[in-house]
Tab-separated table of C-alpha atoms in Angstrom:
chain	number	residue	atom	x	y	z
A	1	MET	CA	0.892	11.900	-7.912
A	2	ARG	CA	-0.049	8.314	-7.005
A	3	VAL	CA	0.127	6.821	-3.543
A	4	LEU	CA	-0.215	3.247	-2.381
A	5	GLY	CA	-1.684	3.116	1.147
A	6	ILE	CA	-1.187	-0.068	3.131
A	7	ASP	CA	-3.040	-0.972	6.311
A	8	PRO	CA	-0.597	-3.685	7.392
A	9	GLY	CA	-1.605	-6.986	8.924
A	10	LEU	CA	-1.331	-10.756	8.570
A	11	THR	CA	-4.997	-11.729	8.821
A	12	ARG	CA	-6.049	-8.905	6.529
A	13	CYS	CA	-3.712	-6.385	4.856
A	14	GLY	CA	-5.546	-3.538	3.164
A	15	ALA	CA	-4.103	-1.957	-0.004
A	16	GLY	CA	-5.479	1.054	-1.733
A	17	ILE	CA	-4.012	3.226	-4.487
A	18	VAL	CA	-5.243	6.780	-5.050
A	19	GLU	CA	-3.984	9.399	-7.479
A	20	THR	CA	-4.514	13.075	-7.861
A	21	THR	CA	-5.929	14.329	-11.158
A	22	GLY	CA	-7.264	17.547	-12.672
A	23	ARG	CA	-5.883	21.045	-12.672
A	24	GLY	CA	-3.517	21.518	-9.713
A	25	GLY	CA	-4.054	17.906	-8.755
A	26	ARG	CA	-7.081	18.687	-6.604
A	27	GLN	CA	-9.232	15.750	-7.556
A	28	LEU	CA	-8.815	12.222	-6.313
A	29	ARG	CA	-9.219	9.068	-8.299
A	30	LEU	CA	-9.348	5.455	-7.127
A	31	VAL	CA	-6.738	3.315	-8.937
A	32	HIS	CA	-6.949	0.096	-6.957
A	33	VAL	CA	-8.352	-1.278	-3.761
A	34	GLY	CA	-8.060	-4.759	-2.270
A	35	VAL	CA	-7.225	-6.873	0.730
A	36	VAL	CA	-4.695	-9.659	1.141
A	37	ARG	CA	-5.660	-12.372	3.603
A	38	THR	CA	-3.256	-15.069	4.823
A	39	PRO	CA	-4.265	-18.304	6.610
A	40	ALA	CA	-3.882	-18.066	10.381
A	41	ASN	CA	-2.466	-21.593	10.537
A	42	ASP	CA	0.360	-20.902	8.121
A	43	ASP	CA	3.667	-20.025	9.790
A	44	VAL	CA	4.403	-16.354	10.182
A	45	ALA	CA	7.259	-16.225	7.651
A	46	THR	CA	5.034	-17.743	4.965
A	47	ARG	CA	2.272	-15.313	5.748
A	48	LEU	CA	4.683	-12.379	5.616
A	49	LEU	CA	5.973	-13.643	2.279
A	50	ALA	CA	2.445	-13.699	0.896
A	51	VAL	CA	1.967	-10.078	1.967
A	52	ALA	CA	5.318	-9.105	0.464
A	53	GLU	CA	4.594	-10.729	-2.892
A	54	HIS	CA	1.170	-9.136	-3.115
A	55	VAL	CA	2.502	-5.663	-2.366
A	56	GLU	CA	5.437	-6.171	-4.752
A	57	ALA	CA	2.980	-7.029	-7.523
A	58	LEU	CA	0.996	-3.865	-6.823
A	59	LEU	CA	4.166	-1.744	-6.815
A	60	ASP	CA	5.328	-3.196	-10.083
A	61	GLU	CA	1.904	-2.990	-11.784
A	62	HIS	CA	0.773	0.416	-10.614
A	63	ARG	CA	4.101	2.148	-9.974
A	64	PRO	CA	3.033	4.529	-7.209
A	65	ASP	CA	5.154	7.587	-6.457
A	66	GLN	CA	4.936	7.032	-2.714
A	67	LEU	CA	3.836	4.458	-0.211
A	68	ALA	CA	1.956	5.305	3.033
A	69	LEU	CA	1.861	3.034	6.085
A	70	GLU	CA	0.201	3.240	9.455
A	71	ARG	CA	2.495	4.308	12.288
A	72	MET	CA	1.661	2.347	15.401
A	73	PHE	CA	1.844	3.583	18.926
A	74	ASN	CA	1.718	2.443	22.562
A	75	ARG	CA	-2.036	2.160	22.570
A	76	HIS	CA	-1.743	-1.207	20.969
A	77	ASN	CA	-1.105	-4.424	22.794
A	78	VAL	CA	2.287	-5.857	22.053
A	79	SER	CA	0.968	-9.310	21.299
A	80	THR	CA	-1.447	-7.975	18.684
A	81	ILE	CA	1.053	-5.501	17.225
A	82	MET	CA	3.833	-7.927	16.369
A	83	GLY	CA	2.387	-9.337	13.154
A	84	THR	CA	1.300	-5.861	12.108
A	85	ALA	CA	4.764	-4.414	12.696
A	86	GLN	CA	6.406	-7.328	10.900
A	87	ALA	CA	4.116	-6.855	7.908
A	88	ALA	CA	4.770	-3.134	7.911
A	89	GLY	CA	8.502	-3.737	7.778
A	90	VAL	CA	8.138	-6.131	4.894
A	91	VAL	CA	5.993	-3.631	2.971
A	92	ALA	CA	8.402	-0.783	3.628
A	93	VAL	CA	11.333	-2.776	2.299
A	94	ALA	CA	9.398	-3.696	-0.869
A	95	ALA	CA	9.008	0.071	-1.525
A	96	ALA	CA	12.595	1.018	-0.490
A	97	ARG	CA	13.968	-1.667	-2.831
A	98	ARG	CA	12.207	0.182	-5.704
A	99	GLY	CA	13.305	3.644	-4.573
A	100	ILE	CA	9.739	4.568	-3.572
A	101	PRO	CA	9.597	6.905	-0.523
A	102	VAL	CA	7.722	5.540	2.495
A	103	ALA	CA	5.639	7.830	4.740
A	104	TRP	CA	4.151	6.848	8.113
A	105	HIS	CA	0.914	8.282	9.513
A	106	THR	CA	-0.796	7.692	12.800
A	107	PRO	CA	-4.479	6.641	12.757
A	108	THR	CA	-5.326	10.074	14.215
A	109	GLU	CA	-3.547	11.853	11.391
A	110	VAL	CA	-5.405	9.727	8.831
A	111	LYS	CA	-8.780	10.264	10.403
A	112	ALA	CA	-8.182	13.979	10.698
A	113	ALA	CA	-7.017	14.196	7.074
A	114	VAL	CA	-10.015	12.526	5.515
A	115	SER	CA	-12.791	13.508	7.916
A	116	GLY	CA	-11.459	16.626	9.720
A	117	ASN	CA	-11.822	14.737	13.013
A	118	GLY	CA	-8.923	12.788	14.491
A	119	ALA	CA	-11.365	10.838	16.665
A	120	ALA	CA	-13.611	9.731	13.775
A	121	ASP	CA	-14.806	6.163	13.882
A	122	LYS	CA	-14.222	3.633	11.144
A	123	GLN	CA	-17.662	4.199	9.645
A	124	GLN	CA	-17.069	7.900	9.318
A	125	VAL	CA	-13.730	7.332	7.663
A	126	ALA	CA	-15.267	4.816	5.242
A	127	THR	CA	-18.076	7.267	4.421
A	128	MET	CA	-15.601	10.081	3.698
A	129	VAL	CA	-13.376	7.825	1.592
A	130	THR	CA	-16.404	6.779	-0.458
A	131	LYS	CA	-17.440	10.407	-0.922
A	132	LEU	CA	-13.952	11.742	-1.711
A	133	LEU	CA	-13.291	9.041	-4.299
A	134	LYS	CA	-16.885	9.290	-5.682
A	135	LEU	CA	-17.384	5.532	-5.284
A	136	ASP	CA	-20.768	3.838	-5.754
A	137	ALA	CA	-20.333	1.740	-2.636
A	138	GLN	CA	-18.174	1.743	0.457
A	139	PRO	CA	-14.906	-0.191	0.127
A	140	ARG	CA	-15.107	-3.421	2.165
A	141	PRO	CA	-13.746	-4.694	4.462
A	142	ALA	CA	-12.753	-1.805	6.729
A	143	ASP	CA	-9.032	-2.491	6.058
A	144	ALA	CA	-9.548	-1.625	2.408
A	145	ALA	CA	-11.155	1.724	3.325
A	146	ASP	CA	-8.379	2.361	5.847
A	147	ALA	CA	-5.730	1.781	3.211
A	148	LEU	CA	-7.424	4.275	0.891
A	149	ALA	CA	-7.656	6.768	3.757
A	150	LEU	CA	-3.921	6.369	4.328
A	151	ALA	CA	-3.213	7.096	0.657
A	152	ILE	CA	-5.476	10.184	0.739
A	153	CYS	CA	-3.793	11.310	3.964
A	154	GLN	CA	-0.403	11.093	2.324
A	155	LEU	CA	-1.610	12.962	-0.779
A	156	TRP	CA	-2.839	15.777	1.430
A	157	ARG	CA	-0.598	15.776	4.468
A	158	GLY	CA	2.673	14.674	2.957
A	159	PRO	CA	3.643	18.089	1.702
A	160	LEU	CA	2.655	19.643	5.031
A	161	ALA	CA	4.672	17.158	7.017
A	162	ALA	CA	7.668	17.798	4.739
A	163	ARG	CA	7.378	21.484	5.454
A	164	LEU	CA	7.164	20.977	9.210
A	165	ALA	CA	10.093	18.562	9.140
A	166	ALA	CA	12.143	21.132	7.125
A	167	LYS	CA	11.427	23.629	9.900
A	168	GLY	CA	12.552	21.146	12.560
A	169	ALA	CA	9.034	20.889	13.908
A	170	GLY	CA	8.293	17.430	12.544
A	171	ARG	CA	8.611	14.062	14.221
A	172	SER	CA	11.866	12.090	14.330
A	173	ALA	CA	13.430	12.100	10.896
A	174	GLY	CA	14.183	8.387	11.189
A	175	GLN	CA	10.503	7.526	10.986
A	176	GLN	CA	9.595	9.600	8.010
A	177	HIS	CA	10.503	10.202	4.429
A	178	TYR	CA	8.533	12.857	2.621
A	179	PRO	CA	9.052	14.321	-0.794
A	180	ALA	CA	9.716	18.005	-1.144
A	181	ALA	CA	6.631	20.169	-0.814
A	182	THR	CA	5.129	21.371	-4.061
A	183	GLY	CA	2.487	23.881	-5.022
A	184	ARG	CA	1.422	27.055	-3.342
A	185	PRO	CA	0.455	27.351	0.341
A	186	ARG	CA	-3.157	27.118	1.339
A	187	ARG	CA	-4.812	27.363	4.754
A	188	VAL	CA	-6.706	24.384	6.075
A	189	ALA	CA	-7.955	23.912	9.627
A	190	GLY	CA	-5.580	26.526	10.939
A	191	LEU	CA	-2.477	25.025	9.333
A	192	THR	CA	-0.694	26.275	6.308
A	193	VAL	CA	-0.608	23.386	3.836
A	194	THR	CA	1.363	23.358	0.601
A	195	GLY	CA	0.660	21.072	-2.286
A	196	PHE	CA	-1.941	19.157	-4.031
A	197	GLY	CA	-5.521	18.371	-3.044
A	198	ALA	CA	-5.717	20.279	0.262
A	199	GLY	CA	-8.378	22.572	-1.157
A	200	ALA	CA	-10.611	19.590	-2.004
A	201	ARG	CA	-11.009	18.890	1.679
A	202	GLY	CA	-13.830	21.212	2.667
B	1	MET	CA	22.787	-28.848	9.774
B	2	ARG	CA	23.517	-25.137	9.519
B	3	VAL	CA	21.509	-22.387	11.226
B	4	LEU	CA	21.583	-18.642	10.776
B	5	GLY	CA	20.588	-16.872	14.009
B	6	ILE	CA	19.430	-13.294	13.788
B	7	ASP	CA	19.074	-10.905	16.709
B	8	PRO	CA	16.915	-8.385	14.852
B	9	GLY	CA	17.250	-4.652	15.178
B	10	LEU	CA	17.815	-1.457	13.230
B	11	THR	CA	20.609	0.086	15.229
B	12	ARG	CA	22.416	-3.236	15.481
B	13	CYS	CA	21.293	-6.541	13.951
B	14	GLY	CA	23.345	-9.505	15.043
B	15	ALA	CA	23.925	-12.377	12.646
B	16	GLY	CA	25.571	-15.685	13.529
B	17	ILE	CA	25.776	-18.929	11.620
B	18	VAL	CA	26.601	-22.158	13.404
B	19	GLU	CA	26.716	-25.695	12.026
B	20	THR	CA	26.875	-29.119	13.625
B	21	THR	CA	29.800	-31.344	12.704
B	22	GLY	CA	31.318	-34.644	13.735
B	23	ARG	CA	29.740	-38.018	14.295
B	24	GLY	CA	26.047	-37.584	15.066
B	25	GLY	CA	26.403	-33.857	14.606
B	26	ARG	CA	27.324	-33.318	18.255
B	27	GLN	CA	29.960	-30.690	17.697
B	28	LEU	CA	29.341	-27.062	16.931
B	29	ARG	CA	31.371	-24.936	14.515
B	30	LEU	CA	31.275	-21.214	13.948
B	31	VAL	CA	30.628	-20.375	10.267
B	32	HIS	CA	30.100	-16.649	10.438
B	33	VAL	CA	29.404	-13.924	12.933
B	34	GLY	CA	28.781	-10.221	12.357
B	35	VAL	CA	26.612	-7.228	13.046
B	36	VAL	CA	24.817	-4.892	10.640
B	37	ARG	CA	24.424	-1.325	11.802
B	38	THR	CA	22.173	1.223	10.105
B	39	PRO	CA	22.366	5.003	10.648
B	40	ALA	CA	19.763	6.306	13.075
B	41	ASN	CA	19.053	9.314	10.885
B	42	ASP	CA	18.255	7.302	7.792
B	43	ASP	CA	14.542	6.689	7.284
B	44	VAL	CA	13.157	3.393	8.595
B	45	ALA	CA	12.443	1.886	5.134
B	46	THR	CA	16.054	2.505	4.053
B	47	ARG	CA	17.374	0.998	7.287
B	48	LEU	CA	15.137	-2.036	6.899
B	49	LEU	CA	16.340	-2.452	3.312
B	50	ALA	CA	19.963	-2.444	4.513
B	51	VAL	CA	19.134	-5.207	7.002
B	52	ALA	CA	17.274	-7.187	4.303
B	53	GLU	CA	20.126	-6.968	1.820
B	54	HIS	CA	22.714	-8.026	4.422
B	55	VAL	CA	20.707	-11.061	5.502
B	56	GLU	CA	19.960	-11.952	1.912
B	57	ALA	CA	23.663	-11.935	1.141
B	58	LEU	CA	24.353	-14.224	4.104
B	59	LEU	CA	21.578	-16.619	3.060
B	60	ASP	CA	22.881	-16.769	-0.479
B	61	GLU	CA	26.501	-17.105	0.492
B	62	HIS	CA	26.204	-19.552	3.407
B	63	ARG	CA	22.946	-21.349	2.492
B	64	PRO	CA	21.787	-22.210	6.012
B	65	ASP	CA	19.209	-24.993	6.453
B	66	GLN	CA	17.170	-22.957	8.924
B	67	LEU	CA	16.901	-19.444	10.289
B	68	ALA	CA	16.263	-18.645	13.960
B	69	LEU	CA	14.826	-15.373	15.200
B	70	GLU	CA	14.010	-13.904	18.566
B	71	ARG	CA	10.396	-14.077	19.554
B	72	MET	CA	9.415	-10.892	21.405
B	73	PHE	CA	6.928	-10.631	24.212
B	74	ASN	CA	4.982	-8.170	26.267
B	75	ARG	CA	7.913	-7.320	28.461
B	76	HIS	CA	9.178	-4.934	25.842
B	77	ASN	CA	8.017	-1.389	25.370
B	78	VAL	CA	6.031	-0.885	22.224
B	79	SER	CA	8.077	2.127	21.078
B	80	THR	CA	11.348	0.180	21.314
B	81	ILE	CA	9.924	-2.978	19.845
B	82	MET	CA	8.620	-1.552	16.555
B	83	GLY	CA	11.910	-1.400	14.692
B	84	THR	CA	12.868	-4.801	16.066
B	85	ALA	CA	9.579	-6.393	14.913
B	86	GLN	CA	9.836	-4.715	11.526
B	87	ALA	CA	13.373	-5.986	11.079
B	88	ALA	CA	12.328	-9.492	12.178
B	89	GLY	CA	9.575	-9.547	9.580
B	90	VAL	CA	11.976	-8.478	6.828
B	91	VAL	CA	14.437	-11.195	7.811
B	92	ALA	CA	11.752	-13.869	8.033
B	93	VAL	CA	10.569	-13.005	4.501
B	94	ALA	CA	14.137	-13.218	3.148
B	95	ALA	CA	14.286	-16.812	4.443
B	96	ALA	CA	10.747	-17.752	3.348
B	97	ARG	CA	11.496	-16.514	-0.136
B	98	ARG	CA	14.314	-19.060	-0.313
B	99	GLY	CA	12.271	-21.902	1.187
B	100	ILE	CA	14.300	-21.791	4.423
B	101	PRO	CA	12.243	-22.614	7.550
B	102	VAL	CA	12.076	-19.946	10.230
B	103	ALA	CA	11.980	-20.779	13.956
B	104	TRP	CA	11.243	-18.275	16.714
B	105	HIS	CA	12.707	-18.583	20.223
B	106	THR	CA	12.118	-16.436	23.295
B	107	PRO	CA	15.182	-14.967	25.069
B	108	THR	CA	14.428	-17.315	27.967
B	109	GLU	CA	14.562	-20.360	25.677
B	110	VAL	CA	17.845	-19.189	24.164
B	111	LYS	CA	19.477	-18.515	27.562
B	112	ALA	CA	18.274	-21.885	28.855
B	113	ALA	CA	19.536	-23.699	25.773
B	114	VAL	CA	23.066	-22.376	25.880
B	115	SER	CA	23.650	-21.901	29.601
B	116	GLY	CA	21.099	-24.145	31.306
B	117	ASN	CA	19.607	-21.072	32.993
B	118	GLY	CA	16.699	-19.174	31.446
B	119	ALA	CA	17.596	-16.134	33.585
B	120	ALA	CA	21.245	-15.991	32.577
B	121	ASP	CA	22.641	-12.502	31.912
B	122	LYS	CA	24.227	-11.384	28.658
B	123	GLN	CA	27.743	-12.054	29.969
B	124	GLN	CA	26.932	-15.640	30.878
B	125	VAL	CA	25.414	-16.235	27.470
B	126	ALA	CA	28.465	-14.745	25.744
B	127	THR	CA	30.774	-16.865	27.857
B	128	MET	CA	28.894	-20.064	27.047
B	129	VAL	CA	28.757	-19.256	23.340
B	130	THR	CA	32.490	-18.647	23.330
B	131	LYS	CA	33.109	-21.978	25.093
B	132	LEU	CA	30.686	-24.017	22.966
B	133	LEU	CA	32.127	-22.700	19.727
B	134	LYS	CA	35.746	-22.922	21.064
B	135	LEU	CA	36.413	-19.281	20.157
B	136	ASP	CA	39.563	-17.505	21.157
B	137	ALA	CA	37.629	-14.369	22.192
B	138	GLN	CA	34.084	-13.457	22.978
B	139	PRO	CA	32.029	-12.341	19.994
B	140	ARG	CA	31.353	-8.596	20.208
B	141	PRO	CA	29.092	-6.708	20.439
B	142	ALA	CA	26.509	-8.533	22.547
B	143	ASP	CA	24.150	-8.715	19.580
B	144	ALA	CA	26.633	-10.946	17.750
B	145	ALA	CA	26.881	-13.375	20.695
B	146	ASP	CA	23.068	-13.318	20.980
B	147	ALA	CA	22.696	-14.247	17.334
B	148	LEU	CA	25.050	-17.181	17.784
B	149	ALA	CA	23.145	-18.275	20.879
B	150	LEU	CA	19.912	-18.207	18.861
B	151	ALA	CA	21.518	-20.444	16.240
B	152	ILE	CA	22.772	-22.874	18.863
B	153	CYS	CA	19.350	-22.847	20.531
B	154	GLN	CA	17.711	-23.859	17.265
B	155	LEU	CA	20.287	-26.570	16.587
B	156	TRP	CA	19.499	-27.999	20.019
B	157	ARG	CA	15.909	-27.144	20.742
B	158	GLY	CA	14.423	-27.249	17.227
B	159	PRO	CA	13.974	-31.031	17.178
B	160	LEU	CA	12.546	-30.994	20.704
B	161	ALA	CA	10.070	-28.302	19.827
B	162	ALA	CA	9.069	-30.253	16.683
B	163	ARG	CA	8.373	-33.293	18.855
B	164	LEU	CA	6.308	-31.317	21.345
B	165	ALA	CA	4.398	-29.625	18.514
B	166	ALA	CA	3.708	-33.048	16.922
B	167	LYS	CA	2.202	-34.130	20.292
B	168	GLY	CA	0.016	-31.052	20.412
B	169	ALA	CA	1.975	-29.677	23.345
B	170	GLY	CA	3.814	-26.992	21.449
B	171	ARG	CA	3.013	-23.343	21.091
B	172	SER	CA	0.768	-21.916	18.402
B	173	ALA	CA	1.625	-23.443	15.064
B	174	GLY	CA	1.332	-20.086	13.372
B	175	GLN	CA	4.433	-18.871	15.100
B	176	GLN	CA	6.690	-21.782	14.431
B	177	HIS	CA	8.067	-23.899	11.656
B	178	TYR	CA	10.328	-26.653	12.702
B	179	PRO	CA	11.836	-29.427	10.605
B	180	ALA	CA	11.080	-33.000	11.487
B	181	ALA	CA	13.162	-34.308	14.394
B	182	THR	CA	16.146	-36.421	13.456
B	183	GLY	CA	18.545	-38.637	15.339
B	184	ARG	CA	17.967	-40.786	18.395
B	185	PRO	CA	16.481	-39.487	21.633
B	186	ARG	CA	18.764	-38.362	24.458
B	187	ARG	CA	17.940	-37.085	27.877
B	188	VAL	CA	19.014	-33.582	28.793
B	189	ALA	CA	17.922	-31.594	31.841
B	190	GLY	CA	14.973	-33.828	32.400
B	191	LEU	CA	13.653	-33.552	28.842
B	192	THR	CA	13.864	-36.134	26.103
B	193	VAL	CA	15.590	-34.438	23.212
B	194	THR	CA	15.974	-35.921	19.779
B	195	GLY	CA	18.525	-34.784	17.316
B	196	PHE	CA	21.940	-33.377	16.864
B	197	GLY	CA	24.242	-31.798	19.345
B	198	ALA	CA	22.302	-32.185	22.571
B	199	GLY	CA	25.047	-34.339	24.020
B	200	ALA	CA	27.633	-31.556	23.669
B	201	ARG	CA	25.748	-29.474	26.143
B	202	GLY	CA	27.072	-30.625	29.514
């Protein structure tokens, strides 16, 4: 299973690809990490196109099974969120056009998935991503680490979310698209999780 | 000059194409009007793809010179604005990919352009659009009329905005892309407007 995580944005858009390896898919491997930057004085459409073309190239080169995006909420200011939301839409369409399912995770979900603490700060997330992927150095800038964390979150939480959604306990169906859960159930942090990788968390 | 106006959204996305005709381009002509609807229980990426494909088909069939989109502001609620912003991003990229300039107008600018009153209600805007385009009946639903109003706004205000921007009096360059002003200046509502169609306003 291979997931492309995207931390969407116009100034910096983080992209990280992680795949599961090993028996039962419990180990994580870094496939790609990078950041797209677009010039602030270009017009928005041109900047969005640059993001789209970069993500399309990653999808075509690395052929991920799923794409994970940050789900934004009311905490953000509308003026700062617009470019982010526009970029997220563009990225989601690039995946949909290729038949790649798109999953959305809140920052809290991502932080909880990689560090066990939904209130973790960026440094803690970056430290855990570095450790989980056995990297020599922390991915920089923070957007790159966040994108990898999103991918890891989807690898671990996706199957759980699919189970919850199937039980009618998930969030609105219109905002999510998860693959069917696979693997045998395991218990993590009080929740029954099915699928790959959850055991590698502790 | 032909403009595709898009009132972005997932539930309903209005699309209207208007062109200027006649001597000096003072008359307006309806080229196309329609609305794309996407099912609320489809996942967001699939809905965004449906919007993208519809707009791409319009761009390829009608080959507009410019695309006009609604610029959103803080008045909106973040939860309702997300799908709209995502759809706007997707539409902007479809235009940018084809080298078509994208202009953004606030609802106030659009209302002022077509009705002379920035606080006009939806009915007044629809009435003016119907009159300006010499239609037999009002475009329905409201999203369709709004898309046509956006196109008319760009046909009339685009050249003015380009002049203001050239003087350094415009809004942030990153949010706009206007073609060079054309035609001779004319005075409308206290502002000197260059270009096509402004005389048809009264």
